[in-house]
XYZ file of C-alpha atoms in Angstrom:
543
model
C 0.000 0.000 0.000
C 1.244 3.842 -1.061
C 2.479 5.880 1.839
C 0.604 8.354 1.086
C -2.868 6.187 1.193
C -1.916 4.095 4.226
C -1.712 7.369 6.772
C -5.135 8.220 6.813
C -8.289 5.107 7.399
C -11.723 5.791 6.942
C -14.486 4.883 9.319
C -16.975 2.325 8.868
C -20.531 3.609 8.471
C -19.377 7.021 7.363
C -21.159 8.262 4.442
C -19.136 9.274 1.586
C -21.079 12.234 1.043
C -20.681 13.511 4.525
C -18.746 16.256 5.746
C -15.449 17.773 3.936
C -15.258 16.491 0.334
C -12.126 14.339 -0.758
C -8.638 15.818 -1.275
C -6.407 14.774 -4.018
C -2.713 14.380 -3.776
C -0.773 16.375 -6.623
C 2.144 13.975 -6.185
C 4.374 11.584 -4.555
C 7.383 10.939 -2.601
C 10.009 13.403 -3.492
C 7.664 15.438 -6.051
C 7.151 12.736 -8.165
C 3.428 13.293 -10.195
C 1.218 10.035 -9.510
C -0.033 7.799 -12.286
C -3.600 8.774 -10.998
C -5.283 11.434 -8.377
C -5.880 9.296 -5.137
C -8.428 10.211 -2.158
C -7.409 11.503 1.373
C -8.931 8.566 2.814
C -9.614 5.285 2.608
C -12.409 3.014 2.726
C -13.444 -0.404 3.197
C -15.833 -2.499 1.507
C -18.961 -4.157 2.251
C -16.699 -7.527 3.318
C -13.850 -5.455 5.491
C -11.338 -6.331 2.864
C -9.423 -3.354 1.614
C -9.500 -2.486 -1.741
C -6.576 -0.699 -3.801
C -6.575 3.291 -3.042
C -8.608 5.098 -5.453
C -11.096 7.411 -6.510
C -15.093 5.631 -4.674
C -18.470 6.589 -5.144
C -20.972 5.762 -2.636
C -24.092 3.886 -4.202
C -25.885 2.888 -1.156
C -26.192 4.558 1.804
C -26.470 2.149 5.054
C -26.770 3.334 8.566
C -26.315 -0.242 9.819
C -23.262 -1.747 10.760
C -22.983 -2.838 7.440
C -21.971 0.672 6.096
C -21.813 2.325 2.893
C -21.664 0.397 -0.526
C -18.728 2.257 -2.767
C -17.008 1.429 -6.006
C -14.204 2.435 -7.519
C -14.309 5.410 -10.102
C -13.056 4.195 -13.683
C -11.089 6.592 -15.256
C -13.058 7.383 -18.575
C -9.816 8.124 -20.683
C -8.352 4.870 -20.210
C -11.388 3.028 -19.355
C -9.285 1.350 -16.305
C -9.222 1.640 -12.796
C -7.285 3.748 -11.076
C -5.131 1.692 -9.263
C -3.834 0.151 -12.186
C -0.483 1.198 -13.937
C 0.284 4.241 -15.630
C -1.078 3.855 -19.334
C 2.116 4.449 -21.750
C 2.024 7.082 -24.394
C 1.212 5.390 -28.104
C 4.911 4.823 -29.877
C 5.880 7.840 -32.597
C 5.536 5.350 -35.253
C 1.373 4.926 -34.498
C 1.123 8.701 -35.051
C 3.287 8.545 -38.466
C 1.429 5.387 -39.501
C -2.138 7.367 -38.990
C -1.056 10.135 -41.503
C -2.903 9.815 -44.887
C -1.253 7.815 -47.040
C -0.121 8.865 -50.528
C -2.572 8.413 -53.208
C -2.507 4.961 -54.364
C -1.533 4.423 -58.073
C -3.995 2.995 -60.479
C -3.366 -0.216 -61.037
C -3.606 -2.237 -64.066
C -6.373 -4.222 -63.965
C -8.425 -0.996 -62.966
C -6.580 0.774 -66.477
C -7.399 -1.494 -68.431
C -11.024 -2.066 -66.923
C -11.446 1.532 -68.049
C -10.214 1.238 -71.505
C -12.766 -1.521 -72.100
C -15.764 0.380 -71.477
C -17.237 2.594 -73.690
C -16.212 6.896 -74.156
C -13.523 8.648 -73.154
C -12.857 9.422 -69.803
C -13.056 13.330 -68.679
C -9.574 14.366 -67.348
C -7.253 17.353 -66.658
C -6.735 18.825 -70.446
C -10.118 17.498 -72.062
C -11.802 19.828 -73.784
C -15.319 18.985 -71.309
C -13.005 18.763 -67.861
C -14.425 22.307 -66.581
C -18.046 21.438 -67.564
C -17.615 18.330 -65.347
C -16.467 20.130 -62.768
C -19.123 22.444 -62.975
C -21.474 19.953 -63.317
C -20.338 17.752 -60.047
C -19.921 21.111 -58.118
C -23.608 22.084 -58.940
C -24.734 18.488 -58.563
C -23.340 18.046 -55.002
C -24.819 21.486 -53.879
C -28.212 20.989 -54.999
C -28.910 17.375 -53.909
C -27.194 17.450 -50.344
C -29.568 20.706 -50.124
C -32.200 19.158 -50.863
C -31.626 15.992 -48.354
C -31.567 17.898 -45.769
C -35.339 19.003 -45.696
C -37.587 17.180 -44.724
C -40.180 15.458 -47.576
C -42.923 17.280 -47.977
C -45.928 16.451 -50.610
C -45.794 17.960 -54.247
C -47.694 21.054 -54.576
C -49.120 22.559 -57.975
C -46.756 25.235 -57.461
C -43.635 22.749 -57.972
C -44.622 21.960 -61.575
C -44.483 25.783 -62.549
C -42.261 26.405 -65.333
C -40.937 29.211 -63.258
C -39.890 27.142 -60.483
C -36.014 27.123 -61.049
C -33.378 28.333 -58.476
C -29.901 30.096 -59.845
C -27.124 29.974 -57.461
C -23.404 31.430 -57.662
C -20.328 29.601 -57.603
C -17.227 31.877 -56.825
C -14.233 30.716 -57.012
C -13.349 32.087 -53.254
C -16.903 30.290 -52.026
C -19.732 32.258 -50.248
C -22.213 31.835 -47.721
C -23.998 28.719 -49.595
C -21.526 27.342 -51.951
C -17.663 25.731 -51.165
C -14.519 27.037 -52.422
C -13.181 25.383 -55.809
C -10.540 25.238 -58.711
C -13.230 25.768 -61.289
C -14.033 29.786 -63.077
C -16.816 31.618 -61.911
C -19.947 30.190 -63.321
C -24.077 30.314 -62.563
C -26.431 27.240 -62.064
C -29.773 26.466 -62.565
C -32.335 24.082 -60.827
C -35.229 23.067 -62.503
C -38.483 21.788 -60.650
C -36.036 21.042 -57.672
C -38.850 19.458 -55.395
C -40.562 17.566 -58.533
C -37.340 15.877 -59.777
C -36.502 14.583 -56.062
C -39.726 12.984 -55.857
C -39.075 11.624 -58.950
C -35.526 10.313 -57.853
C -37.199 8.503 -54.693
C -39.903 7.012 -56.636
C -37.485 5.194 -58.942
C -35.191 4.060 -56.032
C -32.521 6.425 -56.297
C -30.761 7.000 -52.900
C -29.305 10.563 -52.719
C -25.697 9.227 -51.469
C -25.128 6.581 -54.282
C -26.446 9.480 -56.514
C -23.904 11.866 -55.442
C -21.438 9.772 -55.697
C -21.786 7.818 -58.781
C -21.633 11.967 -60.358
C -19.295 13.647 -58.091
C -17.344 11.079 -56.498
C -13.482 10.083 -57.655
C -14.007 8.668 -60.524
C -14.313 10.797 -63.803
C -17.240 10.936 -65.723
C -16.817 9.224 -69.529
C -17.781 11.164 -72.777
C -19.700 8.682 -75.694
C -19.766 9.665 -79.448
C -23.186 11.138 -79.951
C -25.025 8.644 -81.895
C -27.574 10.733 -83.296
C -27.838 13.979 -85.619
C -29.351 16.321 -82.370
C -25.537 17.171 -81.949
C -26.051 16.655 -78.113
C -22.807 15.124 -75.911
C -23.455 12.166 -73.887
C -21.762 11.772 -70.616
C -22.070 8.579 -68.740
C -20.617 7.637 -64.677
C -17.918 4.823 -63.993
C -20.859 2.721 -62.657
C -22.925 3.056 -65.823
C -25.789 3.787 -63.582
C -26.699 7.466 -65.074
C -26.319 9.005 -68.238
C -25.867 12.913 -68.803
C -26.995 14.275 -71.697
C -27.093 17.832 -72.919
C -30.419 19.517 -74.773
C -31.735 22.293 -76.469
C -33.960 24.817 -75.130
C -36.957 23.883 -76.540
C -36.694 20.502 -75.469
C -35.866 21.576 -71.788
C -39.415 23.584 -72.231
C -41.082 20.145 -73.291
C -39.846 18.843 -70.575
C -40.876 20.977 -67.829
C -44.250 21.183 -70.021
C -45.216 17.799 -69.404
C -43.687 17.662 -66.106
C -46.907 16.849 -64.170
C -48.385 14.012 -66.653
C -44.737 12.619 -66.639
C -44.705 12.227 -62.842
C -48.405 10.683 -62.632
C -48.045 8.450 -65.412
C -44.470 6.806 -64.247
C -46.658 6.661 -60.555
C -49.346 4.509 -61.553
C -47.764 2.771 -64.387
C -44.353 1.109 -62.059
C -43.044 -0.985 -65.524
C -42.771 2.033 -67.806
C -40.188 1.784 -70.387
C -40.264 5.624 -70.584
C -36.790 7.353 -69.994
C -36.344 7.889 -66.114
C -35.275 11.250 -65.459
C -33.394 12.564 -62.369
C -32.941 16.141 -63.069
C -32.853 18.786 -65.028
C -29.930 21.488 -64.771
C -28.250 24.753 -66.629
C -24.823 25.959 -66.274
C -23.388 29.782 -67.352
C -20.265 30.817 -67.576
C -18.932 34.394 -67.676
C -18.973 35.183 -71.750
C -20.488 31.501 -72.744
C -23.655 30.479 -73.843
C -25.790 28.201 -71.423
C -25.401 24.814 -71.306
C -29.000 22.616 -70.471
C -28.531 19.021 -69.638
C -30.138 16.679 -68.329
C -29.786 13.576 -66.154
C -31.441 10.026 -66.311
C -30.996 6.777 -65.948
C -29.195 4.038 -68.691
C -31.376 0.623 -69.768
C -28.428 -1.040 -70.953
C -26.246 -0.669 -67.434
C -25.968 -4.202 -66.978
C -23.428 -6.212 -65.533
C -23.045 -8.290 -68.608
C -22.014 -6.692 -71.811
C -23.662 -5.500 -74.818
C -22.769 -7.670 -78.369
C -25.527 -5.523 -79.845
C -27.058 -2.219 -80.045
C -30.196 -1.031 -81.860
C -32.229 2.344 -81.884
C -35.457 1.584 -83.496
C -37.900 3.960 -85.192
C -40.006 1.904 -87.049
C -39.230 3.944 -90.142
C -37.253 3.702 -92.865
C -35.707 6.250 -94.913
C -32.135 7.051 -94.008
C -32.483 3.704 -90.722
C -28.917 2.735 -91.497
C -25.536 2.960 -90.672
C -22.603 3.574 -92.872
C -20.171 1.592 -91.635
C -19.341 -2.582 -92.901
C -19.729 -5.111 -90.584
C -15.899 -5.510 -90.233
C -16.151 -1.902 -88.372
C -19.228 -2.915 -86.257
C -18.835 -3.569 -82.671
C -20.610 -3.053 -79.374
C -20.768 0.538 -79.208
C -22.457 0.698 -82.252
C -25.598 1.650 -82.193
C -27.732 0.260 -85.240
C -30.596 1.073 -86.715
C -33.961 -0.243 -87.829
C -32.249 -1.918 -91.529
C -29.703 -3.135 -89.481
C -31.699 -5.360 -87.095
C -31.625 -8.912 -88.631
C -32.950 -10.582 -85.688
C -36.595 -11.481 -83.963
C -36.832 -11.552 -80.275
C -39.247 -15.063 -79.323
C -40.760 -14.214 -76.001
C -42.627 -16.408 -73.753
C -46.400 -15.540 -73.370
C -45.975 -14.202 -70.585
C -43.086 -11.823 -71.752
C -44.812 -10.794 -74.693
C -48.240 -9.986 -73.232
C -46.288 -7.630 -70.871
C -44.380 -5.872 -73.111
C -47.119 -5.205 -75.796
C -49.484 -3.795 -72.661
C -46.549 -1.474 -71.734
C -45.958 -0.170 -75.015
C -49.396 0.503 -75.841
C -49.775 2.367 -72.994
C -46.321 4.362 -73.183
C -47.147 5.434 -76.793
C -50.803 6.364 -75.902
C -49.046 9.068 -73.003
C -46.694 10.294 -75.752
C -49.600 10.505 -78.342
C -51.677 12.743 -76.090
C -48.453 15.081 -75.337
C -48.021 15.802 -78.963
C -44.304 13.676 -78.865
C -42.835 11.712 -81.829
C -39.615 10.893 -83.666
C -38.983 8.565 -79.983
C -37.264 5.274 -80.611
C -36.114 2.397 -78.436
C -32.825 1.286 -77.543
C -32.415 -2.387 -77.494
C -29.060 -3.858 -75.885
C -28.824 -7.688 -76.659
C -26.298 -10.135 -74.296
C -25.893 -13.494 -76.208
C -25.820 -15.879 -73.739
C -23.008 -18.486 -73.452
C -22.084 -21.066 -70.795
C -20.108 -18.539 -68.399
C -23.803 -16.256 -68.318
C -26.094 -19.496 -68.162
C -24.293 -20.729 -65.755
C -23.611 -16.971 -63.732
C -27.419 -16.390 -63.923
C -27.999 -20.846 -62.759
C -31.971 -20.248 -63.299
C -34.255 -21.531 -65.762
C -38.088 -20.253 -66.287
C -39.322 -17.307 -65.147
C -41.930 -16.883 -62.825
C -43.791 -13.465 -62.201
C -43.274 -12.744 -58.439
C -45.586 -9.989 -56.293
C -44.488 -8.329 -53.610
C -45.440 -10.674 -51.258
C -43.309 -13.294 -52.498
C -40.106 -11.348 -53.159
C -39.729 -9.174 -50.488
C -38.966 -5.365 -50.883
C -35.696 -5.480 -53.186
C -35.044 -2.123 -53.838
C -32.148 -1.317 -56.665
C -30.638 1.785 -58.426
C -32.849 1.135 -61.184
C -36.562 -0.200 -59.787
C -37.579 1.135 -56.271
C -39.445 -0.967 -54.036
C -42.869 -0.124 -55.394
C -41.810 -0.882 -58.899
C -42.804 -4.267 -60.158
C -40.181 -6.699 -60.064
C -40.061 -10.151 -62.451
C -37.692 -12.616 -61.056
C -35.640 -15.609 -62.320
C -36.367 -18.263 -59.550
C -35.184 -22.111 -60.308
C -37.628 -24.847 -61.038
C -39.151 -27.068 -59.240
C -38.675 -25.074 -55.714
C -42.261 -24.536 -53.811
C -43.623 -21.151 -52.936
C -43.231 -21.197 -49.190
C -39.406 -21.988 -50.544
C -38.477 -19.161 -52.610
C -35.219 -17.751 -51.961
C -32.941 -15.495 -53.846
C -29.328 -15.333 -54.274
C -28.313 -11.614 -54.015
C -25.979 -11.794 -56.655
C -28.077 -13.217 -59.118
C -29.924 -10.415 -61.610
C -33.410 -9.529 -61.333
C -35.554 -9.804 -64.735
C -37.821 -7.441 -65.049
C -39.634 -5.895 -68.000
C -36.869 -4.236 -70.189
C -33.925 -5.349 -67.494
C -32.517 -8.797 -67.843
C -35.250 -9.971 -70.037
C -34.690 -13.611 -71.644
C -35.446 -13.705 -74.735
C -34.147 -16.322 -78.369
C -33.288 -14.321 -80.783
C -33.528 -15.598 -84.588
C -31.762 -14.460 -87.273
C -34.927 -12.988 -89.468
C -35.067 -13.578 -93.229
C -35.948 -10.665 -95.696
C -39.160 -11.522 -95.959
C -40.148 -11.100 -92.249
C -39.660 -7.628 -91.763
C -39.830 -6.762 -95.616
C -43.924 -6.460 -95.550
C -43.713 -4.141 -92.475
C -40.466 -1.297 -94.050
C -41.908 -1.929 -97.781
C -39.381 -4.311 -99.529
C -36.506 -1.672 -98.722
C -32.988 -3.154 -99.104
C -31.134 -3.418 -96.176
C -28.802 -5.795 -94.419
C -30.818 -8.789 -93.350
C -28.968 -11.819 -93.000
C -30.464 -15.423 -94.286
C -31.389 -17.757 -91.541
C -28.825 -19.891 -90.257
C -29.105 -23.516 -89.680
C -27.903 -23.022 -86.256
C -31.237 -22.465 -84.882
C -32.561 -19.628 -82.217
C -29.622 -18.278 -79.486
C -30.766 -17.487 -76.044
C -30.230 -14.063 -75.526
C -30.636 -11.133 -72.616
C -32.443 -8.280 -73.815
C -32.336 -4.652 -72.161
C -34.235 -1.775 -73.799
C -36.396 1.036 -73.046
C -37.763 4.321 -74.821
C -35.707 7.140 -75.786
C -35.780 10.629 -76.952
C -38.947 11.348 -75.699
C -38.936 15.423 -76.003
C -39.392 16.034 -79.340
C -43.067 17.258 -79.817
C -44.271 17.326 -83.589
C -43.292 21.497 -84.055
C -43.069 23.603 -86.912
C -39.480 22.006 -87.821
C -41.054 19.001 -87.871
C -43.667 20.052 -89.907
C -41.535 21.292 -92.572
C -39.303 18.330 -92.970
C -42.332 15.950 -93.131
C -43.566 18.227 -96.000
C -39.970 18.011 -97.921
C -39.514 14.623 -97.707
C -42.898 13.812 -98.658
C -41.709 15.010 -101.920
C -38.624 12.573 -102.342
C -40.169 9.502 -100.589
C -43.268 7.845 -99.818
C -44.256 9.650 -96.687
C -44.935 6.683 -94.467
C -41.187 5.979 -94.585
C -39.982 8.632 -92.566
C -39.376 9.802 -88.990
C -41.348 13.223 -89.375
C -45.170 12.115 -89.115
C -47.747 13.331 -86.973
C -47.523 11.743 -83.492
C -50.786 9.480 -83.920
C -49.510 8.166 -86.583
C -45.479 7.564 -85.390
C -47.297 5.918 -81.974
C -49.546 3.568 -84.726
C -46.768 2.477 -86.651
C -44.099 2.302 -83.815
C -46.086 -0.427 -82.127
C -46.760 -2.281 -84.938
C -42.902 -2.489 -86.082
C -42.527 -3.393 -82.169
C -45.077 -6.128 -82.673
C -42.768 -7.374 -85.716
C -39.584 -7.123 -83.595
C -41.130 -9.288 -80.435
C -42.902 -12.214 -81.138
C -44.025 -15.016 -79.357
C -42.351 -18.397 -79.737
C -45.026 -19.922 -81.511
C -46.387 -17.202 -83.337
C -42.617 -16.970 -84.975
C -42.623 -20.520 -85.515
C -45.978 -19.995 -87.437
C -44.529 -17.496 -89.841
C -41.704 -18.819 -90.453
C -43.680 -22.719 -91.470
C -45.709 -20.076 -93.837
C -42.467 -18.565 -95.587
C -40.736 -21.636 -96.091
């Protein structure tokens, strides 16, 4: 026992919260600092033995003979008593080893990971590097804004065209915005409250959203496949696609705003293009730059042999490349397709609803000139046998569980792969096996079509069909979903409808009035998808 500790002995029945409060010793024999403060006196527990000097608390309060019940205090920086020894300072080398590290190098399997997919990626010296910069800055500010109030329920005033927010990004920072490397520059929130609503009734969670945009990794810039001119920007993750517009079709947009949001609502297996939000950047001296954000149908985690954008018409529906050029970022056209998709009933009776109803919604807005993007995955042994399911069985809510993903929130129907022969009460799912829902993962044969199938429908136009191998029908993955969706039938349209009339037959081309694209759009769809024995039929006829 200390010196110091064994001079002075407490009484027994004393209460520790009677008379003079405890003293603490500053130090030891011959000035030496103690390892802990220790109490002017000394107690004794409930038993008589002595416990270890120390700082005691009385917990019970006992006027028998019994006396008080104390314990000891722990000290809460060490988390030990404090009798115990003197905890040693951490080495120097734990404080050097809990610096940051360096930045690690990329390594290269990530490199060439990179190089694989599709684009370019966005860094220092690239002609779009400050727009991305921009973009993530503006991104960043706006949604982790918006996550911090509270949800409230949309309000007539949130669909106004007018409803749009600028803020100011100095390069010094202000009172709402950070500090950054980028110029001076002005951004613009469209329908701020409408678009988050949006983003949680597709399943998008704010984090992964932020940082699938303005996290580490660089965005990647795709050749624009179209004629609009636009540049496509696309995240390491695939998940979201960036796309910049015109003016007009920003108004569209906003326009139809309100029918947009209550037709994805009650229809959860829309193909329609999923928007997230809709955004304008200015720079000092530059013109405005609109974009907007929404999510890709052909972010999958197997890859894309094949890549159509289908009109249904069929002047100028080719590409002018040979099929030695052709790979997977090509995107195709409608005289490039030389396959038919069998579906199962159940497939096709689903997909045929959805698409009616789709093109009705764009009829009554006045849209046209839409197409949809089809991404095929030919299936081989490493997919079967990555996917290990067979038929597919439509599963409710009830049976699967809420499975929400980045793609389909948990309200959204979900179609799921489950194996055969396993009961109801039995269903389970492996996490890491895909979900197939309409347009997602969607199994599908695909046939190499003849001339003569699709001739009747795009009017005996030569094109590249390939004959029908003897190989038979390939099991396939199909992704697609409807695109371009914001061009309404205008005076531009107008005009080139009337000029090409002149040069072709005007059923052939993409400028029509928008009950008649929606007519004949379904019924090339209808030629595209078939059921298995409805293909079989046709193809008994031809031969």
């Amino acid at each position: 026992m200390p010196p110091q500790a064994a001079t002075v002995v407490s009484q027994q029945g004393d209460c520790c919260r009677h008379g003079q409060p405890p003293r603490w010793h500053a130090g030891g024999a011959g000035g030496e600092p103690l390892p802990f403060y220790l109490p002017q006196r000394k107690r004794l527990s409930v038993d008589g033995s002595a416990k270890p000097p120390g700082p005691r608390i009385c917990i019970w309060e006992c006027d028998g003979e019994a006396g008080d019940i104390t314990c000891d205090i722990v000290a809460a920086p060490f988390r030990r008593s404090c009798s115990a020894r003197p905890t040693q300072a951490p080495a120097a080398p734990f404080f050097r080893m809990m610096t940051p590290p360096p930045p690690r190098p990329q390594r290269v399997a990530e490199a060439e990971e990179e190089a694989s997919k599709p684009g370019k990626a966005i860094r220092r010296g690239h002609r779009s590097y400050g727009l991305m910069l921009n973009l993530q800055l503006g991104i960043s500010y706006s949604v982790g804004k918006s996550s911090a109030l509270p949800f409230k329920k949309l309000l007539a005033s949130d669909f106004d065209p007018r409803e749009k927010v600028w803020t100011r990004f100095p390069p010094e920072g202000s009172k709402l915005t950070p500090p950054h490397h980028s110029v001076d520059f002005r951004w613009k929130d469209y329908c701020p409250a409408v678009f988050r609503h949006l983003r949680k009734l597709f399943g998008v969670d704010p984090a992964d959203y932020m940082l699938a945009i303005c996290g580490n990794h660089t965005l990647r810039e795709l050749a624009s496949p179209g004629k609009s001119g636009s540049c496509f920007f696309v995240t390491q993750d695939d998940r979201f696609m960036i796309k910049t517009v015109k003016k007009a079709e920003v108004k569209v947009l906003i326009r139809m705003l309100r029918s947009y949001y209550e037709h994805v609502r009650q229809h959860k297996s829309t193909l329609l293009t999923r928007f997230y939000g809709t955004h304008c950047i200015k720079q000092v001296g530059c013109p405005k730059v609109r974009f907007i954000i929404m999510g890709n149908f052909c972010c999958s985690e197997y890859k894309i042999h094949r890549r159509f954008d289908l009109k249904g018409s069929s002047y100028g529906r080719t590409i002018d490349k040979t099929e030695r050029k052709i790979d997977e970022t090509t995107t195709l056209k409608d005289l490039d397709l030389d396959y038919a998709f069998r579906l199962q009933r159940f497939w096709y009776e689903e997909l045929m609803k959805q698409i009616q109803m789709d093109c009705t919604f764009l009829e009554t807005q006045g849209i046209m000139d839409y197409s949809l993007l089809l991404g095929v995955h030919f299936r081989n042994d490493l997919s079967v046998s990555k996917i290990g399911l067979s038929q597919p069985i439509a599963l409710t809510k009830s049976t699967t569980g809420k499975r929400k993903s980045f793609e389909s929130g948990g309200n959204f129907c979900e179609l799921c792969f489950m194996e055969s022969g396993c009961k109801d009460r039995d269903l389970t799912i492996e996490p890491r096996k895909p979900f197939a829902q309409l347009g997602m993962n969607m199994p599908a044969q695909a046939e190499h079509s003849s001339r003569k199938i699709l001739d009747k429908f795009l009017l005996n136009e030569r094109h590249l069909f390939i004959s029908t191998p003897g190989g038979g029908p390939c099991d396939v993955y199909l992704f697609f979903g409807i695109i371009d969706i914001l061009q309404d039938y205008d005076i531009t349209k107008k005009l080139e409808h009337a000029y090409k009339s002149f040069q072709v037959n005007p059923g052939r081309i993409s400028a029509v009035d928008p009950k008649l694209y929606s007519r004949r759009f379904q019924d090339f769809i209808r030629r595209v998808f078939v059921k298995q024995q409805q293909l079989e039929e046709e193809c008994t006829g031809l031969s």
